[in-house]
Short mmCIF file of C-alpha atoms in Angstrom, two decimals:
data_model
loop_
_atom_site.label_atom_id
_atom_site.label_comp_id
_atom_site.label_asym_id
_atom_site.label_seq_id
_atom_site.Cartn_x
_atom_site.Cartn_y
_atom_site.Cartn_z
CA MET A 1 241.16 174.98 -31.23
CA ALA A 2 244.08 175.73 -33.51
CA GLY A 3 245.76 177.87 -30.89
CA ALA A 4 245.37 175.14 -28.30
CA THR A 5 246.95 172.51 -30.53
CA GLN A 6 249.85 174.76 -31.47
CA GLY A 7 250.54 175.69 -27.83
CA LEU A 8 250.76 172.05 -26.68
CA ALA A 9 253.99 170.44 -27.82
CA LEU A 10 255.09 167.12 -26.37
CA ASP A 11 258.74 166.47 -25.73
CA ARG A 12 259.25 163.12 -27.45
CA ASP A 13 262.39 162.35 -25.48
CA GLN A 14 260.59 162.94 -22.20
CA VAL A 15 257.74 160.66 -23.32
CA LYS A 16 260.21 157.95 -24.27
CA LYS A 17 261.95 158.13 -20.88
CA ALA A 18 258.61 157.85 -19.08
CA VAL A 19 257.68 154.80 -21.17
CA GLN A 20 260.97 153.08 -20.45
CA ALA A 21 260.65 153.78 -16.73
CA LEU A 22 257.12 152.36 -16.68
CA GLN A 23 258.16 149.23 -18.58
CA ALA A 24 261.05 148.65 -16.16
CA PHE A 25 258.70 149.01 -13.20
CA LEU A 26 256.17 146.55 -14.65
CA GLU A 27 258.89 143.99 -15.45
CA SER A 28 260.35 144.16 -11.96
CA LYS A 29 257.01 143.92 -10.21
CA PHE A 30 255.17 141.29 -12.23
CA ALA A 31 258.04 139.09 -13.50
CA SER A 32 258.15 136.86 -10.40
CA LYS A 33 254.42 136.94 -9.61
CA THR A 34 252.86 136.08 -12.96
CA LEU A 35 252.30 132.43 -13.85
CA PHE A 36 251.92 133.13 -17.57
CA GLN A 37 254.45 134.97 -19.65
CA ASP A 38 251.76 136.46 -21.94
CA ASP A 39 250.04 138.37 -19.11
CA THR A 40 250.05 142.05 -20.09
CA GLN A 41 249.07 145.21 -18.23
CA PRO A 42 247.12 148.09 -19.82
CA VAL A 43 248.85 151.46 -20.13
CA SER A 44 246.72 154.61 -19.93
CA LEU A 45 246.99 158.38 -20.26
CA LEU A 46 245.58 160.59 -17.51
CA PHE A 47 244.53 164.05 -18.72
CA THR A 48 244.05 166.92 -16.25
CA LEU A 49 242.27 169.97 -17.67
CA TRP A 50 242.49 173.56 -16.54
CA LYS A 51 238.73 173.84 -16.03
CA ILE A 52 235.71 171.55 -15.90
CA PRO A 53 233.99 171.27 -19.31
CA ARG A 54 230.41 172.48 -19.58
CA LYS A 55 229.24 169.59 -21.78
CA GLN A 56 229.87 165.85 -21.81
CA GLN A 57 231.81 164.53 -24.77
CA THR A 58 233.05 161.19 -26.14
CA ILE A 59 236.13 161.32 -28.37
CA ARG A 60 237.23 158.43 -30.58
CA ILE A 61 240.99 158.16 -30.87
CA PRO A 62 242.51 156.26 -33.81
CA LEU A 63 245.89 154.78 -32.93
CA PRO A 64 248.71 153.75 -35.29
CA HIS A 65 249.31 150.50 -33.36
CA ASN A 66 246.76 148.11 -31.92
CA GLN A 67 246.41 148.68 -28.17
CA ARG A 68 244.55 145.38 -27.64
CA THR A 69 246.09 141.96 -27.28
CA ASP A 70 245.42 139.04 -29.60
CA VAL A 71 243.18 137.32 -27.04
CA ASP A 72 240.66 140.18 -27.14
CA GLU A 73 237.45 139.18 -28.90
CA VAL A 74 234.88 141.31 -30.71
CA CYS A 75 231.10 140.85 -30.90
CA LEU A 76 228.91 142.51 -33.54
CA PHE A 77 225.16 143.23 -33.18
CA THR A 78 223.35 143.44 -36.52
CA ARG A 79 219.82 144.21 -37.60
CA ASP A 80 217.34 141.56 -38.77
CA GLU A 81 217.36 141.24 -42.54
CA PRO A 82 213.88 141.00 -44.12
CA ASN A 83 212.61 137.53 -45.07
CA MET A 84 215.46 135.87 -43.14
CA THR A 85 215.67 133.89 -39.93
CA PRO A 86 218.27 134.81 -37.26
CA ASP A 87 220.55 131.98 -38.42
CA GLN A 88 220.32 133.11 -42.04
CA THR A 89 221.05 136.70 -41.00
CA GLN A 90 224.09 135.50 -39.05
CA ARG A 91 225.47 133.60 -42.02
CA PHE A 92 224.76 136.56 -44.32
CA TYR A 93 226.89 138.97 -42.30
CA LYS A 94 229.69 136.45 -41.75
CA ARG A 95 229.94 136.08 -45.49
CA LEU A 96 229.95 139.88 -45.87
CA LEU A 97 232.84 140.30 -43.42
CA GLN A 98 234.85 137.53 -45.12
CA GLU A 99 234.42 139.25 -48.47
CA LYS A 100 235.71 142.53 -46.98
CA GLY A 101 238.71 140.76 -45.44
CA ILE A 102 237.67 141.31 -41.81
CA GLN A 103 238.79 138.50 -39.51
CA CYS A 104 238.71 140.18 -36.08
CA VAL A 105 234.95 139.70 -35.52
CA PRO A 106 234.35 136.06 -34.50
CA GLU A 107 230.79 136.49 -33.14
CA ILE A 108 227.71 138.01 -34.82
CA ILE A 109 224.36 138.32 -32.97
CA PRO A 110 221.24 139.50 -34.84
CA TYR A 111 218.79 141.76 -33.00
CA LYS A 112 216.05 139.11 -32.77
CA MET A 113 218.47 136.59 -31.28
CA LEU A 114 219.57 139.19 -28.70
CA LYS A 115 215.97 139.72 -27.58
CA THR A 116 215.17 136.01 -27.24
CA GLU A 117 218.34 134.15 -26.21
CA TYR A 118 219.88 136.93 -24.07
CA LYS A 119 216.77 138.09 -22.29
CA ALA A 120 217.75 136.68 -18.89
CA PHE A 121 220.03 138.61 -16.57
CA GLU A 122 222.61 135.81 -16.28
CA ALA A 123 222.81 135.50 -20.07
CA LYS A 124 223.60 139.22 -20.37
CA ARG A 125 226.31 138.98 -17.70
CA ARG A 126 227.84 135.97 -19.47
CA LEU A 127 227.83 137.86 -22.77
CA LEU A 128 229.56 140.82 -21.14
CA GLY A 129 232.29 138.59 -19.71
CA ASN A 130 232.95 136.65 -22.93
CA PHE A 131 233.85 139.63 -25.14
CA ASP A 132 236.02 142.71 -24.72
CA VAL A 133 234.73 144.89 -27.56
CA PHE A 134 231.17 145.28 -28.81
CA LEU A 135 230.16 146.75 -32.15
CA SER A 136 226.65 147.53 -33.35
CA ASP A 137 224.99 148.30 -36.63
CA ALA A 138 224.25 152.02 -36.76
CA ARG A 139 220.65 151.25 -37.73
CA ILE A 140 219.83 149.51 -34.41
CA ARG A 141 222.15 151.28 -31.96
CA ARG A 142 219.32 153.30 -30.40
CA LEU A 143 217.40 150.05 -29.64
CA LEU A 144 220.19 148.29 -27.75
CA PRO A 145 220.24 150.05 -24.33
CA SER A 146 216.82 148.68 -23.33
CA HIS A 147 217.94 145.08 -24.11
CA LEU A 148 221.57 145.11 -22.95
CA GLY A 149 221.03 146.54 -19.48
CA LYS A 150 222.93 148.99 -17.30
CA HIS A 151 225.94 146.72 -16.68
CA PHE A 152 227.29 147.29 -20.20
CA TYR A 153 227.28 151.05 -19.63
CA GLU A 154 228.58 150.95 -16.05
CA ARG A 155 231.66 149.02 -17.23
CA LYS A 156 232.06 151.34 -20.23
CA SER A 157 231.47 148.45 -22.65
CA GLU A 158 228.63 150.00 -24.63
CA PRO A 159 228.63 149.03 -28.33
CA LEU A 160 230.46 151.23 -30.81
CA SER A 161 228.44 152.26 -33.82
CA VAL A 162 229.60 151.18 -37.29
CA ASN A 163 228.05 151.64 -40.70
CA LEU A 164 227.82 148.16 -42.25
CA GLN A 165 226.86 149.67 -45.62
CA SER A 166 230.11 151.64 -45.90
CA LYS A 167 232.41 151.02 -48.85
CA GLN A 168 235.42 151.14 -46.52
CA LEU A 169 234.01 148.81 -43.90
CA ALA A 170 237.35 147.09 -43.19
CA ARG A 171 239.09 150.38 -42.39
CA ASP A 172 236.23 151.58 -40.16
CA ILE A 173 236.12 148.38 -38.09
CA LYS A 174 239.91 148.31 -37.82
CA ASN A 175 239.97 151.89 -36.47
CA LEU A 176 237.30 151.05 -33.92
CA VAL A 177 238.92 147.84 -32.70
CA GLN A 178 242.49 149.08 -32.85
CA GLY A 179 241.81 152.56 -31.48
CA THR A 180 240.35 153.77 -28.22
CA ARG A 181 238.02 156.43 -26.88
CA ILE A 182 237.84 158.84 -23.98
CA LYS A 183 234.80 160.10 -22.09
CA ILE A 184 234.89 163.68 -20.83
CA ASN A 185 232.17 164.58 -18.33
CA ASN A 186 231.17 167.83 -16.67
CA ARG A 187 231.68 166.53 -13.11
CA GLY A 188 235.47 166.81 -12.91
CA CYS A 189 238.62 167.94 -14.68
CA CYS A 190 240.33 164.51 -14.99
CA CYS A 191 239.75 161.82 -17.63
CA MET A 192 241.62 158.67 -18.68
CA ALA A 193 242.06 156.69 -21.90
CA ARG A 194 243.77 153.34 -22.50
CA ILE A 195 246.34 153.70 -25.28
CA ALA A 196 248.69 150.68 -25.07
CA HIS A 197 249.66 147.53 -23.17
CA SER A 198 252.90 146.42 -21.56
CA GLY A 199 253.68 143.89 -24.31
CA MET A 200 254.26 146.63 -26.92
CA THR A 201 257.66 148.10 -27.73
CA THR A 202 258.80 151.51 -26.55
CA GLU A 203 258.47 153.09 -30.00
CA GLU A 204 254.95 151.77 -30.50
CA ILE A 205 253.76 153.11 -27.13
CA THR A 206 255.41 156.48 -27.80
CA GLU A 207 253.72 156.82 -31.20
CA ASN A 208 250.35 155.93 -29.68
CA ILE A 209 250.82 158.56 -26.96
CA VAL A 210 251.66 161.31 -29.46
CA ALA A 211 248.68 160.43 -31.67
CA ALA A 212 246.26 160.26 -28.72
CA VAL A 213 247.30 163.62 -27.28
CA LYS A 214 247.04 165.30 -30.66
CA THR A 215 243.52 163.95 -31.25
CA VAL A 216 242.20 164.80 -27.79
CA VAL A 217 243.50 168.37 -27.82
CA ALA A 218 242.13 168.95 -31.33
CA LYS A 219 238.62 167.63 -30.57
CA LEU A 220 238.04 169.10 -27.11
CA GLN A 221 235.15 171.56 -27.17
CA THR A 222 236.69 174.18 -24.90
CA LYS A 223 238.16 177.63 -25.44
CA GLY A 224 241.59 178.84 -24.47
CA PRO A 225 244.32 176.70 -22.90
CA VAL A 226 243.06 173.13 -22.39
CA MET A 227 245.65 170.79 -20.91
CA LYS A 228 247.21 171.32 -17.51
CA ILE A 229 249.10 168.05 -16.93
CA ILE A 230 249.31 164.69 -18.76
CA HIS A 231 250.43 161.57 -16.90
CA LEU A 232 251.36 158.07 -18.05
CA LYS A 233 250.43 155.19 -15.77
CA SER A 234 249.27 151.61 -15.48
CA GLU A 235 246.71 150.10 -13.11
CA LYS A 236 249.14 149.73 -10.17
CA SER A 237 251.92 152.18 -10.91
CA VAL A 238 252.73 155.77 -10.03
CA ALA A 239 251.59 158.42 -12.53
CA LEU A 240 254.59 159.69 -14.52
CA PRO A 241 254.23 163.26 -15.91
CA ILE A 242 254.99 163.60 -19.61
CA TYR A 243 253.62 167.13 -20.11
CA THR A 244 253.18 170.14 -17.83
CA SER A 245 251.79 173.38 -19.20
CA ASP A 246 253.56 176.65 -18.55
CA LEU A 247 251.92 179.41 -16.52
CA SER A 248 252.21 182.15 -19.14
CA HIS A 249 248.47 182.26 -19.71
CA LEU A 250 247.92 182.89 -16.00
CA ALA A 251 249.48 186.33 -16.39
CA ILE A 252 246.94 187.07 -19.11
CA LEU A 253 244.13 185.95 -16.81
CA GLU A 254 245.45 188.10 -13.95
CA GLU A 255 245.66 191.12 -16.23
CA ALA A 256 242.08 190.56 -17.37
CA LYS A 257 240.96 190.31 -13.73
CA ARG A 258 242.83 193.52 -12.88
CA LEU A 259 241.14 195.36 -15.74
CA ALA A 260 237.75 194.07 -14.62
CA CYS A 261 238.43 195.21 -11.04
CA SER A 262 239.48 198.67 -12.23
CA LYS A 263 236.28 198.98 -14.26
CA ASP A 264 234.22 198.00 -11.23
CA ALA A 265 236.06 200.55 -9.12
CA THR A 266 235.39 203.37 -11.60
CA LEU A 267 231.70 202.44 -11.76
CA LYS A 268 231.47 202.52 -7.96
CA ARG A 269 233.12 205.96 -7.87
CA ARG A 270 230.66 207.33 -10.42
CA LYS A 271 227.73 205.93 -8.46
CA ALA A 272 229.15 207.41 -5.25
CA LYS A 273 229.48 210.86 -6.88
CA ARG A 274 225.90 210.68 -8.12
CA GLY A 275 224.77 209.74 -4.63
CA ASP A 276 226.67 212.70 -3.03
CA GLY A 277 225.03 215.13 -5.46
CA ALA A 278 221.59 213.80 -4.62
CA LYS A 279 222.32 214.10 -0.88
CA LYS A 280 223.40 217.75 -1.29
CA THR A 281 220.17 218.65 -3.08
CA ASP A 282 218.18 216.93 -0.31
CA ALA A 283 220.13 218.84 2.32
CA THR A 284 219.33 222.22 0.71
CA THR A 285 215.64 221.40 0.53
CA ASP A 286 215.64 220.26 4.19
CA GLU A 287 217.23 223.49 5.45
CA GLU A 288 214.30 225.70 4.38
CA PRO A 289 211.61 224.17 6.63
CA GLU A 290 214.05 224.19 9.56
CA ASN A 291 214.51 227.93 9.17
CA LYS A 292 210.76 228.36 9.10
CA GLN A 293 210.37 226.38 12.27
CA ASN A 294 212.97 228.54 14.03
CA SER A 295 211.12 231.71 13.02
CA ASP A 296 207.84 230.26 14.29
CA ASP A 297 209.41 229.29 17.61
CA GLU A 298 210.47 232.88 18.26
CA GLU A 299 206.84 234.11 18.30
CA MET A 300 205.08 232.75 21.39
CA PRO A 301 201.47 231.80 20.70
CA GLN A 302 198.68 233.28 22.92
CA LEU A 303 196.99 230.97 25.39
CA VAL A 304 193.21 230.74 24.92
CA PRO A 305 191.00 228.91 27.51
CA MET A 306 189.24 225.94 26.10
CA ALA A 307 185.45 225.83 26.43
CA THR A 308 184.07 222.83 28.28
CA PRO A 309 181.65 220.89 26.12
CA VAL A 310 178.02 220.78 27.31
CA LYS A 311 176.34 217.44 27.23
CA LYS A 312 173.04 217.40 25.44
CA PRO A 313 170.12 215.51 27.08
CA LYS A 314 169.31 212.24 25.52
CA LEU A 315 166.05 212.14 23.64
CA GLU A 316 163.86 209.16 24.39
CA LYS A 317 162.96 207.28 21.33
CA PRO A 318 159.27 206.46 21.02
CA ASN A 319 158.39 202.76 21.24
CA THR A 320 156.82 202.05 17.94
CA GLN A 321 155.52 198.61 18.96
CA LYS A 322 153.48 199.96 21.92
CA THR A 323 152.01 202.74 19.88
CA LEU A 324 151.02 200.31 17.20
CA GLU A 325 149.33 198.02 19.77
CA LYS A 326 147.39 200.89 21.45
CA ALA A 327 146.42 202.54 18.23
CA PRO A 328 142.63 202.29 17.65
CA LYS A 329 141.42 200.47 14.66
CA ALA A 330 139.99 202.34 11.83
CA ALA A 331 136.22 202.29 11.40
CA GLY A 332 136.19 200.78 8.00
CA GLN A 333 138.92 198.25 8.69
CA LYS A 334 137.86 194.64 8.36
CA VAL A 335 138.99 191.90 10.72
CA PRO A 336 139.75 188.43 9.37
CA LEU A 337 137.04 185.86 10.12
CA GLY A 338 139.27 183.43 11.96
CA LYS A 339 140.69 186.15 14.16
CA ALA A 340 137.19 187.44 15.08
CA LYS A 341 136.07 184.03 16.23
CA ARG A 342 139.13 183.62 18.44
CA THR A 343 138.53 186.99 20.11
CA LYS A 344 134.85 186.15 20.85
CA LYS A 345 135.81 182.83 22.47
CA ALA A 346 138.39 184.55 24.61
CA ALA A 347 135.82 187.11 25.76
CA LYS A 348 133.37 184.40 26.76
CA ILE A 349 135.96 182.53 28.79
CA THR A 350 136.97 185.63 30.68
CA SER A 351 133.31 186.62 31.40
CA GLN A 352 132.36 183.26 32.86
CA LYS A 353 133.30 182.77 36.48
CA PRO A 354 134.17 179.37 37.85
CA LYS A 355 131.30 177.84 39.87
CA ARG A 356 132.06 176.57 43.32
CA LYS A 357 130.82 173.11 44.21
CA VAL A 358 128.89 172.93 47.48
CA SER A 359 129.37 169.70 49.30
CA LYS A 360 126.10 168.40 50.80
CA ALA A 361 126.09 167.44 54.40
CA LYS A 362 125.50 163.82 55.03
#
């Protein structure tokens, strides 16, 4: 990371010129259209990276000057203190913030009050529209997503964690409210962070830009050159470049690719040589049987007449069932009683002849 921070050097004069050009554009465009003189436009930095990061990352950026207007309001979610009602918990934390000298947090909502009074969908949407910044006690931050809903996270208004037991609570809350943050995802190489508003002076915006770029480059979890281009823009303005990286590191990358290609080429040549040697050995072994076949072809084999096969006569198989039926019974063999009776009855029926009826003449 140290090399990346040393390689990126902003030209302060170039940044100042870009800020002045943006302020002149905003004054010329919105001076005649705005009804209120206090209407301000947010100013953001657009970072373009050389490559897409592998991991998602959220970076908190402390700024020397407050990038929020005075009309911005802050809401704090706290845990439920034991043996206290939600109203008592609310008064307890208001007193704590007054003792620490914190006056930028007008609304405090205990966790039990959030579950009961802001359970409905419309109540959550109203809460999201009433406040610009949300803070949460670090002890209950993991419990909030299931009660706040997806709209807080879709609009990037999820609560920022703060340790309410810290000895430097005023400094921590000031850095969170006054500063900003940037979300870096692994789905693209561009990311944006709000760092100022149009009502600030040129010097204040310039100092915020320098501090934001320094923090982002130092905390990015990537290796090698990080930033490609940095632009300054508002919501409806053209992006003004304030930093463009040189292409010196591309020569290093090309040299590394050339070395890799040369290594691949040498490996292919070695494999090809090994393959040629194996083919030669196979060729020598294949020549020997060919020579044998040629020698065998020279000697003509003698023709011998083939003997015709003689068919053998089929042998009739004896019918075992008929032989068993015609076989005489043994002398001492006994016949079952039931079977003997059936044979006697059959013999009687066959011996008797049917009698013819003689019709008498009338």
